[in-house]
């Protein structure tokens, strides 16, 4: 048997309606906040990610699916969406009209990580980016949008973590102090951290290795080293969040895994998830557009993990979101079968979701089948009823049954919208 590759999975019909729910709600909410969708390719030239995400990040160092095509070009399955989106923004000069562009994307991403619950090698992200303004108000607006989305989906037990990782003006001085302190405690750090001291000392701060935690917790806080503009930006973000009534926790260790961030970084975690508890993350990337060859442009955005959103959906939402047909047709006999096919086609054109399975079932079996699906109403057509141009409409909720002329079936179904179970 050939199975899917480790770290990838099939999303089966049992679960897909949950994905549709998250996708639908995200699109509707993002629309309310003025975001427009962009569809991006799944692979790009490797250089885009090396330059965009940063050579010394985990993603670029060891997680990319990179291959050469038949033309010897190095290509990479996208490990994230921001670099691609910014590439498209530059390529199509979406900055031309000036002002703010609010864009979002959705789709699969690929990273060679160790698979576990909530962490896959092909996973799905929905991300949104605001290109143009550098106001903390924009950041609070995006976070507010995410709060609304999680609220609509019933995702609870969440925590918003915010941080500022400074800018090219203040970060170097912090990095020098940090590097020195990391070197002094290198004996208590894991091999990965020791290697990072030289190449990317900031990343030591968010090492997840439990053995490093004591040493890492004793390292200096970047919030004590911010320059005046970064400090003011951070304070204003907190003020805006306060105005919106959004609770947050400051976490000076949260630097995130991508090199392009400046000033604000943020993350939302959920207690409804296991070890992989990060629902989404993002931040400000003011230098990225310029770094990839575009005009100087401020940027702020996030990516949410669709797999993890689905995992975090509460039971009530899961149970209620499964699509159920409006009506099941139960023809009994051959003439009735033929008639039922025509009735089904007519009802579907009238907007009803109709279940009809062409199996020669008894009435009991039809009713059992309809009950199992949670269909609220069954149209029973026996050969005698078919002759008379009638059907019995049975409510599986009340048990009531009435005889309806087939010509009036649509009207009666519409008049008595049955509550689905
Ligand atoms: P990142 O692009 O690393 O900032 O991650 C943003 C979000 O994408 C995370 O908060 C997760 O929800 C999700 N995510 C990242 N990596 C994976 C993965 N390997 N499997 C599933 N979800 C992931």
Short mmCIF file of N, CA, C and O and ligand atoms in Angstrom, two decimals, residues 59 79-80 111 113 118-125 256-258 260-261 267-268 278-282 303-309, ligand 1:
data_model
loop_
_atom_site.label_atom_id
_atom_site.label_comp_id
_atom_site.label_asym_id
_atom_site.label_seq_id
_atom_site.Cartn_x
_atom_site.Cartn_y
_atom_site.Cartn_z
N UNK A 59 14.44 27.83 9.39
CA UNK A 59 13.70 27.51 8.16
C UNK A 59 14.66 27.37 7.00
O UNK A 59 14.65 26.36 6.27
N UNK A 79 8.06 27.88 2.35
CA UNK A 79 7.93 27.53 3.77
C UNK A 79 7.06 28.52 4.53
O UNK A 79 6.69 28.27 5.67
N UNK A 80 6.73 29.64 3.92
CA UNK A 80 5.87 30.66 4.53
C UNK A 80 5.40 31.59 3.43
O UNK A 80 5.83 31.46 2.28
N UNK A 111 7.62 22.64 5.45
CA UNK A 111 8.86 22.73 6.24
C UNK A 111 9.25 21.33 6.70
O UNK A 111 8.39 20.58 7.19
N UNK A 113 10.14 19.65 9.30
CA UNK A 113 10.23 19.66 10.76
C UNK A 113 9.90 18.27 11.26
O UNK A 113 9.39 17.44 10.53
N UNK A 118 -0.18 18.62 15.53
CA UNK A 118 -0.16 20.08 15.33
C UNK A 118 1.07 20.57 14.60
O UNK A 118 1.23 21.75 14.37
N UNK A 119 1.99 19.65 14.26
CA UNK A 119 3.17 20.08 13.49
C UNK A 119 3.37 19.12 12.32
O UNK A 119 3.60 17.92 12.52
N UNK A 120 3.29 19.64 11.14
CA UNK A 120 3.33 18.82 9.94
C UNK A 120 4.37 19.36 8.97
O UNK A 120 4.84 20.49 9.12
N UNK A 121 4.70 18.56 7.99
CA UNK A 121 5.66 19.03 6.98
C UNK A 121 4.94 19.77 5.86
O UNK A 121 5.52 20.63 5.22
N UNK A 122 3.71 19.37 5.59
CA UNK A 122 2.84 20.22 4.77
C UNK A 122 1.74 20.69 5.70
O UNK A 122 0.98 19.88 6.24
N UNK A 123 1.71 21.98 5.95
CA UNK A 123 0.67 22.53 6.81
C UNK A 123 0.07 23.74 6.09
O UNK A 123 0.52 24.11 5.01
N UNK A 124 -0.98 24.29 6.69
CA UNK A 124 -1.73 25.33 5.97
C UNK A 124 -1.75 26.63 6.76
O UNK A 124 -1.96 26.60 7.98
N UNK A 125 -1.49 27.69 6.08
CA UNK A 125 -1.54 28.99 6.75
C UNK A 125 -2.50 29.92 6.03
O UNK A 125 -2.67 29.84 4.81
N UNK A 256 10.73 35.22 17.63
CA UNK A 256 10.20 34.56 16.43
C UNK A 256 11.31 34.15 15.47
O UNK A 256 12.40 34.66 15.50
N UNK A 257 10.96 33.20 14.62
CA UNK A 257 11.99 32.51 13.85
C UNK A 257 12.39 33.13 12.52
O UNK A 257 13.06 32.49 11.73
N UNK A 258 11.96 34.34 12.26
CA UNK A 258 12.23 34.90 10.94
C UNK A 258 13.03 36.19 11.12
O UNK A 258 12.72 37.01 11.98
N UNK A 260 13.30 38.86 9.38
CA UNK A 260 12.87 40.15 8.86
C UNK A 260 12.13 41.04 9.85
O UNK A 260 11.82 42.17 9.56
N UNK A 261 11.83 40.53 11.03
CA UNK A 261 11.04 41.34 11.96
C UNK A 261 11.82 42.50 12.58
O UNK A 261 13.00 42.37 12.89
N UNK A 267 2.36 36.89 19.13
CA UNK A 267 1.98 35.50 18.96
C UNK A 267 0.70 35.27 19.78
O UNK A 267 0.50 35.92 20.80
N UNK A 268 -0.14 34.36 19.32
CA UNK A 268 -1.30 33.98 20.14
C UNK A 268 -1.23 32.47 20.35
O UNK A 268 -1.07 31.71 19.40
N UNK A 278 1.14 27.27 19.62
CA UNK A 278 1.07 28.56 18.93
C UNK A 278 0.04 28.52 17.81
O UNK A 278 0.16 27.75 16.86
N UNK A 279 -0.99 29.35 17.95
CA UNK A 279 -2.05 29.40 16.94
C UNK A 279 -1.63 30.25 15.75
O UNK A 279 -1.98 29.97 14.62
N UNK A 280 -0.91 31.32 16.05
CA UNK A 280 -0.54 32.24 14.99
C UNK A 280 0.58 33.14 15.49
O UNK A 280 0.81 33.26 16.69
N UNK A 281 1.26 33.75 14.55
CA UNK A 281 2.33 34.66 14.94
C UNK A 281 2.60 35.65 13.83
O UNK A 281 2.25 35.43 12.67
N UNK A 282 3.21 36.76 14.22
CA UNK A 282 3.51 37.75 13.19
C UNK A 282 4.31 38.90 13.76
O UNK A 282 4.86 38.81 14.86
N UNK A 303 0.72 35.13 10.24
CA UNK A 303 0.23 33.90 9.60
C UNK A 303 -0.41 33.06 10.69
O UNK A 303 0.16 32.89 11.77
N UNK A 304 -1.60 32.58 10.41
CA UNK A 304 -2.24 31.68 11.37
C UNK A 304 -2.18 30.26 10.83
O UNK A 304 -2.21 30.05 9.62
N UNK A 305 -2.03 29.32 11.73
CA UNK A 305 -1.96 27.92 11.34
C UNK A 305 -3.36 27.34 11.24
O UNK A 305 -4.06 27.20 12.25
N UNK A 306 -3.77 27.02 10.03
CA UNK A 306 -5.13 26.51 9.81
C UNK A 306 -5.31 25.14 10.50
O UNK A 306 -6.34 24.88 11.13
N UNK A 307 -4.27 24.31 10.40
CA UNK A 307 -4.35 22.98 11.06
C UNK A 307 -4.64 23.16 12.56
O UNK A 307 -5.43 22.43 13.15
N UNK A 308 -3.95 24.16 13.15
CA UNK A 308 -4.10 24.35 14.60
C UNK A 308 -5.41 25.03 14.94
O UNK A 308 -5.99 24.76 15.99
N UNK A 309 -5.90 25.91 14.09
CA UNK A 309 -7.22 26.51 14.31
C UNK A 309 -8.27 25.40 14.34
O UNK A 309 -9.15 25.39 15.19
P1 LIG B 1 5.46 30.96 11.55
O1 LIG B 1 5.26 31.06 10.06
O2 LIG B 1 6.56 30.04 11.94
O3 LIG B 1 5.51 32.32 12.20
O4 LIG B 1 4.16 30.26 12.13
C1 LIG B 1 2.89 30.85 12.15
C2 LIG B 1 1.86 29.80 12.52
O5 LIG B 1 1.84 28.77 11.53
C3 LIG B 1 2.14 29.07 13.81
O6 LIG B 1 1.63 29.79 14.90
C4 LIG B 1 1.42 27.76 13.62
O7 LIG B 1 0.04 27.90 13.90
C5 LIG B 1 1.58 27.52 12.14
N1 LIG B 1 2.68 26.57 11.88
C6 LIG B 1 3.99 26.84 11.73
N2 LIG B 1 4.69 25.72 11.46
C7 LIG B 1 3.79 24.71 11.44
C8 LIG B 1 3.88 23.28 11.21
N3 LIG B 1 5.04 22.69 10.93
N4 LIG B 1 2.75 22.56 11.28
C9 LIG B 1 1.55 23.14 11.54
N5 LIG B 1 1.42 24.47 11.76
C10 LIG B 1 2.52 25.25 11.72
#
